[in-house]
Coordinates of C-alpha atoms in Angstrom, one line a residue:
M3 CA -9.5 -11.8 7.2
T4 CA -6.8 -10.3 5.6
I5 CA -4.2 -12.1 3.7
I6 CA -1.9 -11.0 7.0
R7 CA -3.6 -13.2 9.2
L8 CA -4.9 -15.1 6.8
S9 CA -0.4 -16.0 6.1
L10 CA 0.1 -16.5 10.1
I11 CA -2.3 -19.9 9.5
V12 CA -0.3 -21.1 6.8
M13 CA 2.5 -21.2 9.0
C14 CA 1.3 -22.7 11.2
S15 CA -0.2 -25.2 9.6
F16 CA 3.4 -26.2 7.8
L17 CA 4.9 -26.9 11.4
T18 CA 2.2 -29.0 11.5
S19 CA 1.2 -31.1 9.2
C20 CA 3.3 -32.3 6.1
V21 CA 0.2 -34.0 3.7
S22 CA 0.4 -33.4 0.5
A23 CA -1.8 -34.0 -2.8
S24 CA -0.2 -36.0 -5.8
R25 CA -1.2 -34.9 -9.7
S26 CA -1.6 -37.4 -11.7
A27 CA 0.4 -35.7 -15.4
P28 CA 2.1 -32.2 -13.7
L29 CA 3.7 -31.2 -16.9
P30 CA 7.3 -32.1 -17.6
Y31 CA 10.1 -29.0 -17.8
S32 CA 11.2 -30.5 -21.2
A33 CA 7.7 -29.3 -22.0
L34 CA 7.4 -26.4 -20.3
N35 CA 7.2 -24.1 -23.1
T36 CA 5.8 -26.4 -26.1
T37 CA 2.4 -26.5 -24.4
H38 CA -0.9 -25.1 -25.8
I39 CA -4.5 -25.9 -24.6
A40 CA -7.1 -27.4 -27.2
E41 CA -8.7 -25.6 -29.2
F42 CA -7.9 -22.1 -28.3
G43 CA -4.5 -19.9 -29.9
L44 CA -2.2 -17.8 -28.9
I45 CA -4.1 -17.0 -25.1
R46 CA -1.0 -16.6 -23.0
F47 CA 2.6 -16.1 -23.3
W48 CA 5.2 -15.8 -20.3
G49 CA 5.2 -12.3 -18.2
D50 CA 9.1 -11.9 -18.1
E51 CA 10.5 -12.2 -21.1
T52 CA 9.9 -11.2 -25.2
S53 CA 10.3 -13.0 -28.0
P54 CA 9.5 -12.6 -31.5
E55 CA 5.5 -13.9 -31.2
I56 CA 4.6 -10.5 -29.2
S57 CA 6.0 -8.7 -31.2
S58 CA 4.1 -10.4 -34.1
Y59 CA 1.4 -10.3 -31.3
V60 CA 1.3 -6.5 -31.0
D61 CA 1.5 -6.0 -34.9
T62 CA -1.5 -8.2 -35.6
Q63 CA -3.2 -6.1 -32.4
F64 CA -2.2 -2.7 -33.6
E65 CA -3.9 -3.7 -37.0
Q66 CA -7.0 -4.8 -36.1
V67 CA -7.0 -0.9 -34.5
R68 CA -6.1 0.5 -37.5
A69 CA -8.5 -1.2 -38.9
S70 CA -11.4 0.0 -37.0
G71 CA -12.0 2.9 -38.6
C72 CA -11.3 4.8 -34.4
R73 CA -9.0 7.8 -36.4
R74 CA -8.5 9.6 -32.5
C75 CA -7.0 5.6 -31.6
T76 CA -4.1 5.8 -34.3
K77 CA -3.5 9.3 -32.5
E78 CA -3.4 8.4 -29.6
A79 CA -3.9 5.5 -26.7
N80 CA -4.7 4.9 -22.5
F81 CA -3.9 2.0 -21.0
L82 CA -5.1 1.1 -17.4
A83 CA -2.9 -1.6 -14.8
L84 CA -5.6 -2.9 -11.5
S85 CA -3.1 -3.6 -9.0
G86 CA -4.0 -6.7 -6.6
G87 CA -4.6 -5.6 -3.0
G88 CA -7.5 -8.5 -1.4
A89 CA -9.4 -6.1 0.9
D90 CA -8.6 -2.7 -0.8
G91 CA -9.6 -4.0 -4.2
A92 CA -13.3 -1.9 -3.4
F93 CA -10.1 1.0 -4.0
A94 CA -10.1 0.6 -7.6
A95 CA -13.9 0.3 -8.3
G96 CA -14.7 3.6 -6.3
M97 CA -12.1 5.8 -8.2
L98 CA -13.8 4.3 -11.5
N99 CA -16.4 5.4 -10.3
G100 CA -16.0 8.7 -9.4
W101 CA -13.4 9.4 -12.7
S102 CA -16.7 8.5 -14.7
Q103 CA -18.8 10.6 -12.8
H104 CA -16.0 13.7 -13.5
G105 CA -16.9 12.8 -16.6
N106 CA -12.9 12.6 -18.0
R107 CA -12.3 8.8 -18.0
P108 CA -11.0 7.3 -21.3
V109 CA -11.9 4.0 -23.2
F110 CA -9.0 1.9 -22.6
E111 CA -7.3 0.1 -25.1
V112 CA -5.2 -2.3 -22.8
V113 CA -6.7 -3.0 -19.6
T114 CA -4.3 -5.1 -16.6
G115 CA -5.2 -6.4 -13.7
V116 CA -3.8 -8.8 -11.0
S117 CA -5.4 -11.2 -8.1
T118 CA -8.5 -8.9 -6.8
G119 CA -7.4 -6.2 -9.5
S120 CA -8.6 -9.6 -12.4
L121 CA -11.9 -9.7 -11.0
A122 CA -12.3 -5.8 -11.7
A123 CA -10.6 -5.2 -14.7
P124 CA -13.2 -7.3 -17.5
F125 CA -15.9 -4.8 -15.8
A126 CA -13.0 -2.0 -16.1
F127 CA -12.2 -2.7 -20.1
L128 CA -15.9 -2.7 -21.0
G129 CA -16.7 0.6 -19.7
Q130 CA -19.3 3.0 -18.0
R131 CA -21.8 1.2 -18.2
Y132 CA -20.3 -1.6 -16.4
D133 CA -19.9 1.0 -13.7
T134 CA -22.8 -0.6 -10.7
A135 CA -21.9 -4.0 -11.9
L136 CA -18.9 -3.4 -10.5
Q137 CA -19.3 -1.8 -7.1
E138 CA -21.9 -4.1 -6.5
V139 CA -19.0 -6.7 -6.5
Y140 CA -16.9 -4.9 -4.0
T141 CA -20.7 -4.3 -1.5
Q142 CA -23.5 -6.7 -1.9
I143 CA -20.8 -9.8 -1.2
S144 CA -19.3 -10.7 2.2
D145 CA -17.6 -14.1 3.5
K146 CA -19.8 -16.5 2.6
D147 CA -19.7 -15.2 -1.1
I148 CA -15.8 -16.0 -0.8
Y149 CA -15.3 -18.7 1.4
I150 CA -15.3 -21.9 3.1
N151 CA -13.9 -22.2 5.9
K152 CA -12.5 -25.9 6.0
G153 CA -11.6 -26.0 9.4
A154 CA -9.4 -29.9 10.1
F155 CA -10.1 -31.0 7.6
A156 CA -8.1 -28.7 5.8
L157 CA -4.6 -29.7 7.1
A158 CA -5.2 -32.9 4.7
G159 CA -5.4 -30.5 1.1
P160 CA -3.8 -28.1 -0.9
S161 CA -5.3 -25.1 0.8
L162 CA -6.6 -24.0 3.6
Y163 CA -10.2 -22.5 2.6
D164 CA -12.5 -23.8 -0.1
N165 CA -13.0 -21.1 -2.8
A166 CA -16.0 -22.7 -4.5
P167 CA -18.6 -19.9 -3.7
L168 CA -16.0 -17.2 -5.3
R169 CA -16.2 -20.1 -8.3
D170 CA -19.7 -19.9 -8.2
L171 CA -20.0 -15.7 -7.6
I172 CA -17.5 -15.6 -10.5
T173 CA -19.1 -18.2 -13.0
K174 CA -22.7 -15.8 -12.6
L175 CA -20.9 -12.6 -13.2
V176 CA -19.5 -13.7 -16.1
T177 CA -22.1 -14.0 -18.7
E178 CA -21.6 -15.4 -22.3
N179 CA -23.4 -12.0 -23.1
L180 CA -20.1 -10.6 -21.4
L181 CA -17.9 -12.8 -22.9
D182 CA -19.6 -11.4 -26.5
E183 CA -19.3 -8.2 -25.3
I184 CA -15.6 -8.7 -24.5
S185 CA -14.6 -10.9 -27.5
R186 CA -16.6 -7.5 -29.9
E187 CA -14.1 -5.2 -28.2
H188 CA -11.2 -7.4 -28.7
L189 CA -11.4 -7.5 -32.7
R190 CA -11.4 -4.1 -32.6
G191 CA -7.7 -3.8 -30.9
R192 CA -8.5 -3.4 -27.2
R193 CA -6.9 -6.3 -24.8
L194 CA -7.7 -7.5 -21.7
L195 CA -4.9 -8.7 -20.1
V196 CA -4.4 -10.5 -16.9
Q197 CA -1.6 -12.3 -15.4
T198 CA -1.1 -15.4 -12.4
T199 CA 1.2 -17.1 -11.7
N200 CA 2.6 -20.6 -12.9
I201 CA 3.9 -22.1 -9.6
D202 CA 5.6 -25.1 -11.1
A203 CA 7.6 -22.5 -13.3
Q204 CA 7.7 -19.6 -11.0
R205 CA 6.8 -17.5 -14.2
P206 CA 4.0 -15.0 -14.4
V207 CA 1.6 -15.7 -16.8
I208 CA -0.1 -12.9 -19.1
W209 CA -3.7 -13.8 -20.2
D210 CA -5.8 -12.8 -23.2
M211 CA -9.0 -12.7 -21.9
G212 CA -10.7 -11.2 -24.7
A213 CA -8.9 -14.0 -27.1
I214 CA -10.9 -16.1 -25.4
A215 CA -13.9 -14.7 -25.0
A216 CA -13.1 -14.2 -28.7
S217 CA -12.7 -18.1 -29.6
R218 CA -15.4 -20.4 -31.1
S219 CA -14.7 -22.9 -28.1
K220 CA -17.2 -24.6 -26.2
E221 CA -15.2 -24.3 -23.4
R222 CA -13.9 -20.8 -23.2
R223 CA -16.4 -19.6 -20.3
T224 CA -14.8 -22.5 -18.9
L225 CA -11.3 -21.5 -19.5
F226 CA -11.6 -17.7 -18.9
V227 CA -13.7 -18.0 -15.4
N228 CA -10.4 -20.5 -14.2
I229 CA -8.0 -18.0 -15.1
L230 CA -10.0 -15.6 -12.7
L231 CA -10.2 -17.3 -10.6
A232 CA -6.3 -18.8 -10.3
S233 CA -5.8 -14.8 -10.3
A234 CA -7.1 -14.3 -7.1
A235 CA -5.6 -18.2 -5.9
I236 CA -3.8 -16.3 -2.7
P237 CA -1.4 -19.9 -2.0
V238 CA -2.4 -21.7 0.6
I239 CA -5.2 -20.2 1.5
F240 CA -7.2 -20.8 -1.5
P241 CA -6.1 -23.9 -3.5
P242 CA -3.8 -23.6 -6.8
V243 CA -6.1 -24.0 -10.6
S244 CA -5.8 -27.1 -12.5
I245 CA -5.1 -25.7 -16.2
K246 CA -4.8 -28.7 -18.8
V247 CA -2.2 -28.5 -21.3
R248 CA -1.2 -30.2 -24.8
S249 CA 1.8 -30.7 -25.7
G250 CA 2.9 -33.4 -28.5
D251 CA 0.4 -36.0 -27.8
R252 CA -0.2 -35.4 -23.8
V253 CA -1.5 -33.6 -22.0
Y254 CA -0.8 -32.5 -19.0
D255 CA -1.5 -30.3 -16.0
E256 CA -0.1 -27.2 -15.0
L257 CA -0.5 -25.1 -11.5
H258 CA -1.3 -22.1 -11.5
V259 CA -1.9 -19.3 -8.7
D260 CA -2.3 -15.9 -6.9
G261 CA -1.0 -13.3 -10.1
G262 CA 0.7 -11.6 -7.0
V263 CA 3.1 -13.9 -5.8
T264 CA 5.0 -12.2 -8.9
S265 CA 4.2 -9.2 -9.2
Q266 CA 1.7 -7.2 -8.1
I267 CA 1.1 -4.7 -11.4
T268 CA 1.7 -6.5 -14.6
F269 CA 1.2 -4.2 -18.4
G270 CA 3.3 -6.7 -20.5
P271 CA 6.8 -8.1 -20.5
P272 CA 10.1 -6.6 -19.9
G273 CA 11.3 -5.2 -23.5
L274 CA 8.3 -4.8 -25.4
D275 CA 8.7 -2.4 -28.0
L276 CA 5.3 -0.2 -28.8
N277 CA 7.1 1.6 -31.2
R278 CA 8.3 -0.2 -33.3
A279 CA 4.4 -1.4 -33.8
E280 CA 3.5 1.5 -34.2
R281 CA 5.6 2.8 -36.4
T282 CA 3.9 -0.3 -38.9
A283 CA 1.1 0.3 -38.2
F284 CA 0.4 4.0 -38.1
G285 CA 3.6 5.9 -39.4
A286 CA 4.4 7.5 -36.2
H287 CA 4.6 7.1 -32.5
R288 CA 1.3 7.8 -30.5
I289 CA 0.5 9.6 -27.8
K290 CA 0.4 7.0 -25.1
N291 CA -1.0 7.2 -21.7
L292 CA -1.1 4.3 -18.9
Y293 CA -2.9 4.9 -15.8
V294 CA -2.0 2.3 -12.7
I295 CA -4.0 2.0 -10.2
R296 CA -2.9 1.2 -6.9
N297 CA -5.4 -0.9 -4.6
G298 CA -3.3 0.0 -0.7
K299 CA -1.8 2.3 0.9
I300 CA 2.3 2.4 -0.1
E301 CA 3.3 5.0 2.0
P302 CA 5.0 2.9 4.9
E303 CA 2.9 3.5 9.0
Y304 CA 4.1 3.4 11.8
M305 CA 2.7 0.2 14.3
A306 CA 4.4 -0.4 17.6
V307 CA 4.8 -4.1 16.9
D308 CA 4.6 -7.1 20.1
Q309 CA 7.3 -9.6 20.0
S310 CA 5.3 -12.5 19.2
A311 CA 5.5 -15.1 16.4
P312 CA 2.6 -14.2 15.1
D313 CA 2.5 -10.0 15.3
L314 CA 5.6 -10.1 14.1
A315 CA 4.9 -12.4 10.8
K316 CA 2.2 -10.3 10.2
R317 CA 3.6 -6.9 10.6
A318 CA 6.7 -8.8 7.9
V319 CA 4.6 -10.0 5.3
G320 CA 2.4 -6.9 5.7
T321 CA 5.5 -5.0 4.6
M322 CA 6.9 -6.9 2.4
V323 CA 4.0 -6.7 0.2
K324 CA 4.0 -3.4 0.0
Y325 CA 7.9 -2.6 -0.9
Q326 CA 7.2 -5.0 -3.6
T327 CA 4.2 -3.2 -4.5
L328 CA 6.3 -0.5 -4.6
S329 CA 9.7 -1.6 -6.5
N330 CA 7.3 -2.8 -9.4
I331 CA 5.3 0.5 -9.2
R332 CA 8.7 2.3 -10.0
N333 CA 10.1 -0.4 -12.5
L334 CA 6.9 0.2 -14.3
Y335 CA 7.7 4.2 -14.4
T336 CA 11.3 3.0 -15.1
R337 CA 10.1 1.0 -18.0
A338 CA 7.1 3.5 -19.8
R339 CA 10.1 5.7 -20.3
P340 CA 10.5 6.6 -24.0
P341 CA 7.6 4.2 -24.7
I342 CA 4.4 5.3 -23.4
S343 CA 4.5 9.2 -23.0
I344 CA 3.0 10.0 -19.4
C345 CA 2.3 7.5 -16.9
R346 CA 0.0 8.2 -14.0
S347 CA -0.6 6.1 -10.8
S348 CA -3.1 6.4 -8.2
P349 CA -2.7 4.7 -5.1
F350 CA -4.2 4.9 -1.8
P351 CA -4.7 8.8 -0.7
K352 CA -1.9 9.1 2.5
H353 CA -4.6 9.5 5.4
F354 CA -7.4 6.8 4.2
P355 CA -9.2 6.0 7.1
K356 CA -9.1 2.4 8.3
S357 CA -12.2 2.1 9.8
R358 CA -15.2 2.0 7.9
K359 CA -19.2 2.2 7.8
A360 CA -21.6 -0.5 7.3
N361 CA -22.4 2.0 4.6
S362 CA -18.8 1.7 2.9
I363 CA -17.5 -0.9 0.5
R364 CA -17.3 -4.4 1.7
P365 CA -14.3 -5.7 1.4
I366 CA -13.9 -9.0 -1.1
W367 CA -11.9 -11.2 1.5

């Protein structure tokens, strides 16, 4: 079942039900910028604005790169951004595997993921050794491994489907050993970033998954899983993920949903000045290459649409997401110059077949 079809169900259910679930301690607006997560340091920032805190964060990263002893890393850096796209997330898995086989896949200093891209991001971050695991995520699962149909009970809750199976799958994949590997790379100056949407604030949040992995908190695995689950939690289709935060001596909850609600692709907040930080850490600008893998087609695809509400809604939502993605790519390309030397985008091939054979990569949902 595709996101578009699910969206139609959402519209129908909205018309037939106004049941709402109360929240115990929603974060008040006055505390929006004063929160932190207990036992963790700086592990997140807004994805739509820069701040002195972010500048200091980048300075720390580049100092770690310099201290790692990687001489090439002081001259050149490669970045990878993985987009949303639902079932089409299998494209990134296939492309990364093919890239490895071609023999010229770089080590990425920064890997970012949104929605289904966030599920692939940890494997892409850790490199070619995890290509097989990445491929299996998109080839060895079925719908029952992702969600449970709640049926009529859906109208009494926050979502139409229960994604507990997806949580179990992510928990199985995110082992302590995997977190330790991500932690080691983080301390060498590499960054694994995942975007969610704070649905209360209507703003993107970028999470430093490496910082979470590198923390000494016993809750690091739980939080890591929660962020990945939230980044792929399509609103109303799947339940939002509640994140406990502190402000002063009070504990509140934030609701986080699919990162694709705010943007299909992310790299960093607008106005982020990498050149300034590079001059400080390395004495000069580096060659910087940004690779973008778009999980889905961005070209218009003609189709005669029946004049029925479901068909029109399905077509409208699909068109909206497609042009949101195109706008995100154009904006990223504009922002990448001149701080980024080269920006390459790899969307679906224009004539990629819609049908798939039984042994081809299966959709993640």
